[in-house]
Coordinates of C-alpha atoms in Angstrom, one line a residue:
Chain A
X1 CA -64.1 85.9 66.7
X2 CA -63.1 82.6 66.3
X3 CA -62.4 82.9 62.7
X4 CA -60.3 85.5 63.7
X5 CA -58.1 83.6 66.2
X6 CA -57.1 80.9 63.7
X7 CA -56.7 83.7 61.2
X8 CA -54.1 85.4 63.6
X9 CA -52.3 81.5 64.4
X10 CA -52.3 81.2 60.6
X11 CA -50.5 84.2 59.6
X12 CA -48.4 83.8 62.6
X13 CA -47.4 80.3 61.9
X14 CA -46.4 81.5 58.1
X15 CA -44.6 85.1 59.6
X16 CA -42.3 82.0 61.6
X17 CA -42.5 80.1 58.3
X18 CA -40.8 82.7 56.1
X19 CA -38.3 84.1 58.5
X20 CA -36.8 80.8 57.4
X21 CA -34.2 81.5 54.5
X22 CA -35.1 79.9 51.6
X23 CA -32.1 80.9 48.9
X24 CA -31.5 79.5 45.6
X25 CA -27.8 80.3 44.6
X26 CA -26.8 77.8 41.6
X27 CA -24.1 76.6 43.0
X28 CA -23.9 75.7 47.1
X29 CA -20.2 76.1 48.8
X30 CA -19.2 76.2 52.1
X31 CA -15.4 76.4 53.4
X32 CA -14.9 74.2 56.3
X33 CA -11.7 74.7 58.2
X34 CA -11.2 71.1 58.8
X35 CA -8.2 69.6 56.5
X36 CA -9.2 68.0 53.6
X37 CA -9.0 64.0 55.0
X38 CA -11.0 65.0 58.3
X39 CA -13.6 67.0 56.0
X40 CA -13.6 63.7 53.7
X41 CA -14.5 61.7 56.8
X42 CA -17.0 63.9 58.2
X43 CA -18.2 64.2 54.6
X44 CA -19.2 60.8 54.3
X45 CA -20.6 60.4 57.5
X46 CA -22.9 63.3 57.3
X47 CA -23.9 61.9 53.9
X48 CA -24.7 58.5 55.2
X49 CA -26.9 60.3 58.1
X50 CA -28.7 62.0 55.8
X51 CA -29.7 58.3 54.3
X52 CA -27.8 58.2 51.0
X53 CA -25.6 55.8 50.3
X54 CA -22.2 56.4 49.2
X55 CA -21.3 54.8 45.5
X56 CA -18.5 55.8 44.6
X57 CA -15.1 58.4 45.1
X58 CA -13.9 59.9 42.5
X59 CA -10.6 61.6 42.2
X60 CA -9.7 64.6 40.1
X61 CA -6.6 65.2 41.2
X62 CA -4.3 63.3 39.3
X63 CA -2.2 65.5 37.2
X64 CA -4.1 68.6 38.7
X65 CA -0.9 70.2 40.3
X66 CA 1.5 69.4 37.2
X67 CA -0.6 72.0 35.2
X68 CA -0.2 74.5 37.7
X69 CA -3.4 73.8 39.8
X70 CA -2.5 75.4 42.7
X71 CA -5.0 72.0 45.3
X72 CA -3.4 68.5 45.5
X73 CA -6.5 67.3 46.7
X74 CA -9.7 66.9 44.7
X75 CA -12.5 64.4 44.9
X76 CA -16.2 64.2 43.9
X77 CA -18.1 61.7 46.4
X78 CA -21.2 59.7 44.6
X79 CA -24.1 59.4 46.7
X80 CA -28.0 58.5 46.5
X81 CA -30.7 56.3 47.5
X82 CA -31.4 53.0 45.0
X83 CA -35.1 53.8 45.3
X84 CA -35.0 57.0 43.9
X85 CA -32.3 56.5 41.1
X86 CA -33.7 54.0 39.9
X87 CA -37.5 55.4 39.7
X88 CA -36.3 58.6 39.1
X89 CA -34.1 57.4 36.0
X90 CA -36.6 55.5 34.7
X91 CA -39.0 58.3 34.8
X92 CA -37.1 61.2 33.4
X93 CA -33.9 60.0 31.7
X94 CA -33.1 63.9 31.3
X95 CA -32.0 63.5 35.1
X96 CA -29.3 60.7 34.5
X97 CA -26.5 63.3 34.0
X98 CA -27.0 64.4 37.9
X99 CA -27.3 61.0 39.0
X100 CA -26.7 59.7 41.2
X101 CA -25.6 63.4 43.0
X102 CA -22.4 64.3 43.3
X103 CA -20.5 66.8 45.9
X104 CA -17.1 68.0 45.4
X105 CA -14.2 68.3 47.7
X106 CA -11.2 70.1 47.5
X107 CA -8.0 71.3 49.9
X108 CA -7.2 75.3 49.9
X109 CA -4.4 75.4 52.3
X110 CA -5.7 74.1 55.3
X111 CA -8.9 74.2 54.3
X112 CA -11.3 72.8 52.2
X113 CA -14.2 73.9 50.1
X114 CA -16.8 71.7 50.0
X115 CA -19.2 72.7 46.6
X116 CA -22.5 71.1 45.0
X117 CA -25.1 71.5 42.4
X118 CA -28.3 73.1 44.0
X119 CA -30.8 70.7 42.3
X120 CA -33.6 73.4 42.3
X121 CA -31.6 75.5 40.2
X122 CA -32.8 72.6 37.5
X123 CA -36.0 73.6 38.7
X124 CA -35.8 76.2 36.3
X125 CA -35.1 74.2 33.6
X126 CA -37.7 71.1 33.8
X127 CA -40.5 73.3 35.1
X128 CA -42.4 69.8 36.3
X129 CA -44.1 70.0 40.3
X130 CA -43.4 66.3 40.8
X131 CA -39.5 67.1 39.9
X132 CA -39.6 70.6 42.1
X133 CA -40.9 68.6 45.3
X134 CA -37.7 66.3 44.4
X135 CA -35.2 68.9 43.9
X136 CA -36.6 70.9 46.8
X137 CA -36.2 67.4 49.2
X138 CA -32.3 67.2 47.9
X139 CA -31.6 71.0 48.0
X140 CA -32.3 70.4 51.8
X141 CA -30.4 67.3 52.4
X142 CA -27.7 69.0 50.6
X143 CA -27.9 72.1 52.7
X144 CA -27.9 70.1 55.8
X145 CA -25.1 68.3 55.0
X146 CA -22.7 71.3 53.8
X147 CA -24.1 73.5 56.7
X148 CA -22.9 70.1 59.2
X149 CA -19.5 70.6 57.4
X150 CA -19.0 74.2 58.1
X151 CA -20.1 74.1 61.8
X152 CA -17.3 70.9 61.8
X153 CA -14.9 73.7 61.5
X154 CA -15.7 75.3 64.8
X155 CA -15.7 72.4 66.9
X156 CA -12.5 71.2 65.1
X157 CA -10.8 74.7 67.0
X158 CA -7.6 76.4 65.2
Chain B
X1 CA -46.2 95.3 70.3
X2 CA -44.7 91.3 70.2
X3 CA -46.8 91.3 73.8
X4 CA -49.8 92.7 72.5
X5 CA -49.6 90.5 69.9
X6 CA -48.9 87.1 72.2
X7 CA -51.9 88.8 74.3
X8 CA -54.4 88.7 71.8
X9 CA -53.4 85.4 70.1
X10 CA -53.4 84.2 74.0
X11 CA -57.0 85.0 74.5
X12 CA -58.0 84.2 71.0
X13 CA -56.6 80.8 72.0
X14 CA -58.4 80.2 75.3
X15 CA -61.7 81.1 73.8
X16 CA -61.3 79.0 70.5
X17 CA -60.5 75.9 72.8
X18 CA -62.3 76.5 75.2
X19 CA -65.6 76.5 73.0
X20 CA -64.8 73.7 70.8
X21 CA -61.7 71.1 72.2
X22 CA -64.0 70.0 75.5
X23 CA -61.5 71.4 77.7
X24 CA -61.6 69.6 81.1
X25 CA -64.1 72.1 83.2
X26 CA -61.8 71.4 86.3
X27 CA -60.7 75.4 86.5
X28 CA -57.2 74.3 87.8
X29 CA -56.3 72.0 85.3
X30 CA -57.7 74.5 82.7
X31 CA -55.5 77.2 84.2
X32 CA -52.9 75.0 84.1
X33 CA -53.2 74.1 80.4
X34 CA -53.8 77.9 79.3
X35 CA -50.4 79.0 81.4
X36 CA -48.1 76.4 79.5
X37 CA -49.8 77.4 76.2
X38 CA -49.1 81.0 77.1
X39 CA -45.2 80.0 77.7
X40 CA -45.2 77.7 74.7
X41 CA -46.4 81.2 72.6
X42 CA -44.4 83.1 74.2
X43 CA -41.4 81.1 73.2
X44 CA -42.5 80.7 69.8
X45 CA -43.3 84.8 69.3
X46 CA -39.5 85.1 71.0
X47 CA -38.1 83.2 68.8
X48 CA -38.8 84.3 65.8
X49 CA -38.6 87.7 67.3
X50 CA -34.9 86.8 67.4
X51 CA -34.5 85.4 63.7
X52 CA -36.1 89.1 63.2
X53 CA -32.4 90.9 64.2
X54 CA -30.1 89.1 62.2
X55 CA -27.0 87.6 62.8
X56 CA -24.4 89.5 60.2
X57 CA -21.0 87.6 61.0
X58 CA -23.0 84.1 60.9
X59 CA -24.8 85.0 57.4
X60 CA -21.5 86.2 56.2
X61 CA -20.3 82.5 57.1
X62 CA -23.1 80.7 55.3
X63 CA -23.1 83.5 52.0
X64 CA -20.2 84.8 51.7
X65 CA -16.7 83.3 53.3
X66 CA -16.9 80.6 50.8
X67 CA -15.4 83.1 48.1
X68 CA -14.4 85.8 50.2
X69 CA -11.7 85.2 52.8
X70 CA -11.0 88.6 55.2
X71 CA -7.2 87.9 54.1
X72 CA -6.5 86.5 50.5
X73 CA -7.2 83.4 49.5
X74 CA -10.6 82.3 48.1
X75 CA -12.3 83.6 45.0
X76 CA -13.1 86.9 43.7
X77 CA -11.8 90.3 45.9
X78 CA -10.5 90.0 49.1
X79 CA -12.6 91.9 50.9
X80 CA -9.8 93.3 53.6
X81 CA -11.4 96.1 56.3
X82 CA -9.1 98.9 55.3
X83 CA -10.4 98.5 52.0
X84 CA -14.4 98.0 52.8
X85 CA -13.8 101.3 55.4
X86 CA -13.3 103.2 52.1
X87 CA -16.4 102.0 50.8
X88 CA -19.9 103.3 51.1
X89 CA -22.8 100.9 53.0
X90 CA -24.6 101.4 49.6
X91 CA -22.1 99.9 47.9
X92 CA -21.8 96.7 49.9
X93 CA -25.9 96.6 50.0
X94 CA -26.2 97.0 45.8
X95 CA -23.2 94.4 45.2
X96 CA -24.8 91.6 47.3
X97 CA -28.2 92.4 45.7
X98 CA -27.3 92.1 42.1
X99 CA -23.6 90.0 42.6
X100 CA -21.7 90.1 39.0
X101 CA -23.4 89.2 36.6
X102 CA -21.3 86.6 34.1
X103 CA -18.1 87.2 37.3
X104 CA -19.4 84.2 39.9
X105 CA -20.7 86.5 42.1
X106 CA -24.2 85.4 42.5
X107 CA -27.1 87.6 42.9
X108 CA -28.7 87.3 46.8
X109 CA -32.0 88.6 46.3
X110 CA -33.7 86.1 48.6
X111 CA -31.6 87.9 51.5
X112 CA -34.0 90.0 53.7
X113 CA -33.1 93.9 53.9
X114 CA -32.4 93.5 57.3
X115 CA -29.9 90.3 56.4
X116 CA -28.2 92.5 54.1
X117 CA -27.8 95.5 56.6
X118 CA -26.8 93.0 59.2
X119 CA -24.0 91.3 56.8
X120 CA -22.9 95.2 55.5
X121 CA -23.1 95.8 59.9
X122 CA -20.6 93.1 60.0
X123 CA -18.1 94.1 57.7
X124 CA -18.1 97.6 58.8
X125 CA -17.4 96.0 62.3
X126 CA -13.8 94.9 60.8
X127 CA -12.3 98.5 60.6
X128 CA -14.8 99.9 63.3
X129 CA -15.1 103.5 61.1
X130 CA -18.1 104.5 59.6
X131 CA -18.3 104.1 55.8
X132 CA -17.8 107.4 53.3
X133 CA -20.9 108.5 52.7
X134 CA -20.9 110.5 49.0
X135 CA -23.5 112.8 47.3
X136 CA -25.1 111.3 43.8
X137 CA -24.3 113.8 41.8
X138 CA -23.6 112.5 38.2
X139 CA -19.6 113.6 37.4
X140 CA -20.4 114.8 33.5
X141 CA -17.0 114.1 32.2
X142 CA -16.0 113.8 28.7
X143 CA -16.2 110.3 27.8
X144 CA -14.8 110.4 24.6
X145 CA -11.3 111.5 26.4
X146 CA -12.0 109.0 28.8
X147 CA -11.8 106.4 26.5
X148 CA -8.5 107.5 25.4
X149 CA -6.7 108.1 28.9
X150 CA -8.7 104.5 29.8
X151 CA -6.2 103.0 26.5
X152 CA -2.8 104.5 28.2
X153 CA -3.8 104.1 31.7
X154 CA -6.4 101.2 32.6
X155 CA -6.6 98.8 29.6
X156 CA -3.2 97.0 30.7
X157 CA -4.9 95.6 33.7
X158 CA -8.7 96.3 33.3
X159 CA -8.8 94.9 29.8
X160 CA -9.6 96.6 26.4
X161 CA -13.7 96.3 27.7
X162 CA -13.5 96.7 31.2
X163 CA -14.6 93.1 31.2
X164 CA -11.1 92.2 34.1
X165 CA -8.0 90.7 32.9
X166 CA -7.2 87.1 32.7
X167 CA -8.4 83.9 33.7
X168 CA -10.4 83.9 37.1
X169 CA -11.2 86.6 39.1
X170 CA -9.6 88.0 42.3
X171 CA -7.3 85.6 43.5
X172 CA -8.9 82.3 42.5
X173 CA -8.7 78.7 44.5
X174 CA -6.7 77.8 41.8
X175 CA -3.6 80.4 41.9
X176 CA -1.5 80.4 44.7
X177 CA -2.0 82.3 47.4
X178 CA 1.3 84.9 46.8
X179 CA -0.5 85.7 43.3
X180 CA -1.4 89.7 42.9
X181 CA -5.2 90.2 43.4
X182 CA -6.7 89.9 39.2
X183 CA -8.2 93.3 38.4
X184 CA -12.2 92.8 38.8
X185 CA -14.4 93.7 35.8
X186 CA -14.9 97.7 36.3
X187 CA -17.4 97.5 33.4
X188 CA -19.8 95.0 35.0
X189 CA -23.4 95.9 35.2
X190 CA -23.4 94.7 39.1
X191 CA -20.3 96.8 39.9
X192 CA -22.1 100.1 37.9
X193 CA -25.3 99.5 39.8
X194 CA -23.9 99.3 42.9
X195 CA -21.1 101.8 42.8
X196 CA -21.8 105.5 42.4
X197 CA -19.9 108.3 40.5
X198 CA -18.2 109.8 43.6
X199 CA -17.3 106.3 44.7
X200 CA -15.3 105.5 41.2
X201 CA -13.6 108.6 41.2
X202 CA -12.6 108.1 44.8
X203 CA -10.9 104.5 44.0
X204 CA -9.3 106.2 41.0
X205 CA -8.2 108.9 42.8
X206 CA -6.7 106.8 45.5
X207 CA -6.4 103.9 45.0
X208 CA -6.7 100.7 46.5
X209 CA -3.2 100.2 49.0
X210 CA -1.7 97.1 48.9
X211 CA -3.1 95.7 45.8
X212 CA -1.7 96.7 42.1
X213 CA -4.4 99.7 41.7
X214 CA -2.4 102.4 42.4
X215 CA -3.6 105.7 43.2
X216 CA -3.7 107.6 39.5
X217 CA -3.4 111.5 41.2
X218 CA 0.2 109.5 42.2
X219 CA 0.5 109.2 38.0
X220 CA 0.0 112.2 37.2
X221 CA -3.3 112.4 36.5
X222 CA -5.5 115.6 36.8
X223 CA -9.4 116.0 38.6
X224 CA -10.5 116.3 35.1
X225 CA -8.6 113.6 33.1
X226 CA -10.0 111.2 36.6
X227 CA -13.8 112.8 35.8
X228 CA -13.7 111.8 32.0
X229 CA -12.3 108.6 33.1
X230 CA -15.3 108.5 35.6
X231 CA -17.8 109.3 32.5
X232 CA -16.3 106.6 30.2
X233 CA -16.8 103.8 32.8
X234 CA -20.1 104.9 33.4
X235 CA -21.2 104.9 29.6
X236 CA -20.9 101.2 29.7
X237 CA -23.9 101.0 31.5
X238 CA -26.5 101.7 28.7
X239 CA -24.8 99.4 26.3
X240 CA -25.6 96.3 28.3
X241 CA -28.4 94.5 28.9
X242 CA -29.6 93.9 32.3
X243 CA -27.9 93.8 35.7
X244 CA -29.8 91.0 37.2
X245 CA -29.3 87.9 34.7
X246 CA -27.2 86.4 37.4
X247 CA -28.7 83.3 38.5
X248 CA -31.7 83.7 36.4
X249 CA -33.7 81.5 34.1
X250 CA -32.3 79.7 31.2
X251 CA -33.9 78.1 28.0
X252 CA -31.3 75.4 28.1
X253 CA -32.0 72.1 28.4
X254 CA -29.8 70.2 31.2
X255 CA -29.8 67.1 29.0
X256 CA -28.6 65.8 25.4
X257 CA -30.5 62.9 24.1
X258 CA -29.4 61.1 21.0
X259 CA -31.1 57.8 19.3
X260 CA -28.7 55.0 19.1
X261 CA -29.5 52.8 15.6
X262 CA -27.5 49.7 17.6
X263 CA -27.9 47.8 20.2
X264 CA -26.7 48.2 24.0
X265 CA -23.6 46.5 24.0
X266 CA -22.7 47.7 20.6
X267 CA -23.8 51.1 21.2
X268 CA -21.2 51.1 23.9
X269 CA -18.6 49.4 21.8
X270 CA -18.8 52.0 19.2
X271 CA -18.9 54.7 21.8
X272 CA -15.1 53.6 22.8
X273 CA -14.0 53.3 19.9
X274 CA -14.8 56.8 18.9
X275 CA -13.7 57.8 22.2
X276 CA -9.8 56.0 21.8
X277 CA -9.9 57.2 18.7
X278 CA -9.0 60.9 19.9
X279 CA -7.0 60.3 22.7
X280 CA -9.2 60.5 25.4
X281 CA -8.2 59.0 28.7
X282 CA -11.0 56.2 29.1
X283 CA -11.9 55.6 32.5
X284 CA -13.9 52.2 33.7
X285 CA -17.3 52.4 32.6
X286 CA -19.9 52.4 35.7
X287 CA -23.2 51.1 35.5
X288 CA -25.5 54.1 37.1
X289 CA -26.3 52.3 40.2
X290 CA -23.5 50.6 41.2
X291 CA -22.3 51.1 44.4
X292 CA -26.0 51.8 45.7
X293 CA -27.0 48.3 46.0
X294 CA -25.0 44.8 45.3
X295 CA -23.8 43.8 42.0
X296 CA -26.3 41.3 41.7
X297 CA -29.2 43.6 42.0
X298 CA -27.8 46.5 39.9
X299 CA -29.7 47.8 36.6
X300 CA -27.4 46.4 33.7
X301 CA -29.0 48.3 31.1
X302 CA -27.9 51.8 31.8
X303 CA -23.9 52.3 31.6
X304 CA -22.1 55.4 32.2
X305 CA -19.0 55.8 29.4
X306 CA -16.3 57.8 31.4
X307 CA -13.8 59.8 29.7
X308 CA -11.3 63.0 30.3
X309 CA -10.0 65.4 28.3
X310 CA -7.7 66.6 31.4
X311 CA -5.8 69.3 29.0
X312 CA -9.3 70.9 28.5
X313 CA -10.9 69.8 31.6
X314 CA -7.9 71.7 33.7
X315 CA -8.2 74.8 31.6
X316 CA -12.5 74.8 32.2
X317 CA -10.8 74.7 36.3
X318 CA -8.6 77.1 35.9
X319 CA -11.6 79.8 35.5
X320 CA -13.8 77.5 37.6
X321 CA -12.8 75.1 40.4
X322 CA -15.8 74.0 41.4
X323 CA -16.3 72.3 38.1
X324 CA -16.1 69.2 40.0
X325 CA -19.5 69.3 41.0
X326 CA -21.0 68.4 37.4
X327 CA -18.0 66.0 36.4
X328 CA -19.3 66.6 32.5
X329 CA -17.0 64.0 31.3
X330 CA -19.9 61.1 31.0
X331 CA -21.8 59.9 28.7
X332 CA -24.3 57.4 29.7
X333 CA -26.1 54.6 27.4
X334 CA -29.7 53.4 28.2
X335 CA -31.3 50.6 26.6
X336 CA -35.2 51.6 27.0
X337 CA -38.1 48.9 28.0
X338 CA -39.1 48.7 23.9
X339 CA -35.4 47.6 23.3
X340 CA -34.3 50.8 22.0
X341 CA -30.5 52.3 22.8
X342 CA -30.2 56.1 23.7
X343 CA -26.8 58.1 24.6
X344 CA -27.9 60.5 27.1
X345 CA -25.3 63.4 28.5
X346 CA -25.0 66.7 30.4
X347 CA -25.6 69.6 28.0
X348 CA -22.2 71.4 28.4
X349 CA -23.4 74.9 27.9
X350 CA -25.6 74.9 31.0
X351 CA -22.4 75.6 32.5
X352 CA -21.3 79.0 32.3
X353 CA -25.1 79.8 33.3
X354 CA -25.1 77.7 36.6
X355 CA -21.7 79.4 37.3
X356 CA -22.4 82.6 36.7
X357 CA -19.1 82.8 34.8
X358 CA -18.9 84.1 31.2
X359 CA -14.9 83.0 30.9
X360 CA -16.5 79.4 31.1
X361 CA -18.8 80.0 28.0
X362 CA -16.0 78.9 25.2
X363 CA -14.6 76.6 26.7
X364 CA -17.6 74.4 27.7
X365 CA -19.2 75.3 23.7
X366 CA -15.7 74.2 22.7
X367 CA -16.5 70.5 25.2
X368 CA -20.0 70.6 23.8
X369 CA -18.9 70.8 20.1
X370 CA -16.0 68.1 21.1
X371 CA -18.9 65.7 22.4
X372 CA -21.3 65.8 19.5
X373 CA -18.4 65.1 17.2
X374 CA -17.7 61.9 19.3
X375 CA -21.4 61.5 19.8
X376 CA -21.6 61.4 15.9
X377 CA -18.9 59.5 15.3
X378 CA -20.1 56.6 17.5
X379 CA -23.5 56.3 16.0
X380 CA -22.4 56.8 12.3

């Protein structure tokens, strides 16, 4: 009987569990209809909530429209934690090309897209449990912060 | 049935705590405890009664709207409602289960079937008409005909393969937003499992309005020449492999690891060198962690080499914008706790596989080939 009731709590708990989405698309990309400095702003602040620590802003777009690229506005914000770059490049060097992590940023119109690596996509690749907890722990953070983006479109109002 | 089920857990509930937590024996307080557990249950069965039915337009937000914007713009096909009312709920369904394999469509098989019927709901909502609904009868054309009518009539646009025409696909982030729509890849194993007979000899037959595929009965063209046409399109299908490689495994490695016979600082030295040496912008070296804590704390012994081929880098953006996101240009030297010096860098032909994009497979083996030979060079 009793057995039974935790039984039914269990597989309750888990049906709520996996109602959740749990995707794993290679690439993550979300349009936000904010313009491109106002999705820069809220980009780094979301980033900063989420813990990381910006490092560094690159831009891409010098040069970009001269050969016909059709976005004046391109930039790929460095982000992580000290803790975990350094332990984490210490203990696999194979990561060092992702680090620290990087999101891209660019204007379409009025827009802008707002694109990243899903880390667990590397999953694949390593095959290593300790590395899948890691990449799982980003691929949240990451969601979080490009799901904030997006919803900063409706509030923004058009 | 939700109630039943809150019901049972409900009692299950009282008697599990009630024989083992040492509920207070006060009957009120007891009462009082079971009610607000009830509630909280209640709640919790509602709720994910709720995430049970969907949201289609707020799915198509999160999966979709990224690429697909209702009028132009984005990447890939517009997806405009008169179009999608001319297109069967199958259709939609099979295309956002297998995306396009090698076209940046990704696969979505994590989506739930009700998900996808809720996103197919939503675009149907657009035009408001009910989607064609068309038998599954095989069209046994001639494909050998077809093949020649495909030549005069559909290679121009559609390529000599079927494999789309162009760099990109649909109208990419990177055209402008006046451009013509690029013809999509009509031989693509996602768009054969998805789209039946009836449905290709429809398109052909009419067209799609607005956009450069005109309707071929227009031409000229007879039932039969459109059936044999029909036939060749479909015989594509059992030369290629499979439909669902899209976002698959890989036997890649991510990384590139080569053994430096100098030490740090000249490891880098000669890095530069070999870098100037073929024109490369050179942009300030980074160490790793700079920027993530002060300068005085920073790990000097791993530097990042920064360096752009723009000519090549803009052409890799041209088929894929979001390129950004792995900034391949680096190459990053590590000296290691025995002393020893490795160059360590993004293995370029990961690419195309995260992408999903075939059109990004030369280029990126032409950028891997391109960093070896510097690689090389610098460690000679």
């Amino acid at each position: 009987m009793i057995r039974t009731a935790l039984l039914r709590l269990v597989l309750l708990s888990s049906m709520l569990a996996t109602s959740l989405p749990a995707l794993a698309q290679n690439i993550l990309t979300v349009r936000s209809g904010q313009d491109f400095e106002r999705s820069m702003t809220a980009l780094k602040s979301s980033i900063e909530s989420h813990g990381y620590t910006v490092s560094h802003v690159q831009r891409c777009d010098s040069g970009l429209t001269g050969l016909g690229y059709e976005t004046d506005r391109y930039r790929v914000v460095f982000f992580g934690k000290l803790d975990e770059v350094r332990q984490l490049s210490a203990d696999y060097p194979e990561l060092i090309p992702f680090l620290p992590l990087k999101i891209a940023l660019f204007a379409e119109g009025e827009q802008t897209i707002i694109s990243s690596i899903n880390p667990v996509s590397l999953g694949a690749i390593y095959r290593d449990a300790d590395l899948d907890i890691q990449f799982r722990r980003w691929e949240n953070d990451l969601r979080s912060i490009l799901l904030e983006l997006q919803r900063g479109a409706a509030g923004a109002g058009d | 049935m939700v109630c039943g089920t809150t019901l049972l857990v409900y009692q299950n509930i009282k008697v599990y705590l009630c024989t083992f937590c040492n509920l207070p024996q006060d009957p009120e307080y007891r009462r009082m405890l079971l009610r607000f557990l009830a509630v909280a249950l209640f709640a919790l069965v509602m709720s994910s009664h709720v995430a049970a039915a969907p949201d289609g337009a707020a799915l198509y937000e999160t999966h979709c709207a990224a690429c697909h914007q209702v009028s132009g713009g984005g990447i890939g096909l517009p997806l405009a409602a008169s179009k999608m009312a001319t297109v069967p709920d199958d259709y939609i369904k099979l295309t956002i289960r297998h995306g396009r394999v090698g076209r940046i469509m990704p696969a979505f098989p994590e989506l739930s079937d009700a998900q996808v019927n809720a996103i197919t709901a939503y675009i149907r909502s657009w035009s408001g008409v009910a989607g064609p609904v068309y038998e599954d009868t095989p069209i046994n054309g001639n494909p050998e005909r077809g093949k020649s009518l495909y030549g005069i009539y559909c290679s121009s646009c559609h390529a000599e393969d079927g494999s789309g025409e162009g760099l990109g696909t649909g109208v990419t982030y990177s055209r402008g937003r006046n451009f013509a729509v690029m013809p999509p890849a009509i031989t693509n194993p996602g768009f054969l499992a998805s789209a039946s007979d009836q449905m290709i000899r429809q398109v052909i037959m009419l067209g799609r309005p607005g956009t450069a595929m005109q309707s071929f009965l227009d031409v000229g063209l007879k039932q039969n020449d459109i059936d044999d046409l029909v036939s060749y399109i479909r015989s594509f299908e059992s030369r290629q492999a499979s439909v669902d490689r899209a976002g698959g495994d890989t036997e890649e490695p991510a990384a590139l690891f080569f053994d430096s016979p100098y030490d740090f600082d000249s490891t880098i030295m000669s890095l530069k060198s070999a870098l100037e040496g073929r024109n490369f912008r050179h942009l300030p070296d980074r160490h790793l962690e700079k920027g993530l804590t002060g300068d005085d704390r920073i790990n000097r012994r791993q530097m990042t080499i920064r360096y752009c081929n723009f000519e090549l880098l803009y052409r890799m953006m041209r088929v894929e914008p979001r390129l950004g996101v792995g900034l391949p240009c680096r190459i990053t030297v590590v000296e290691q706790d025995d002393g020893s010096v490795r160059l360590i860098a993004m293995n370029m032909r990961l690419i195309s596989h995260l992408f999903n994009n075939d059109q990004l497979r030369d280029l990126a083996d032409e950028m891997h080939e391109i960093q070896l030979e510097i690689i090389d060079e610098a460690l000679l």
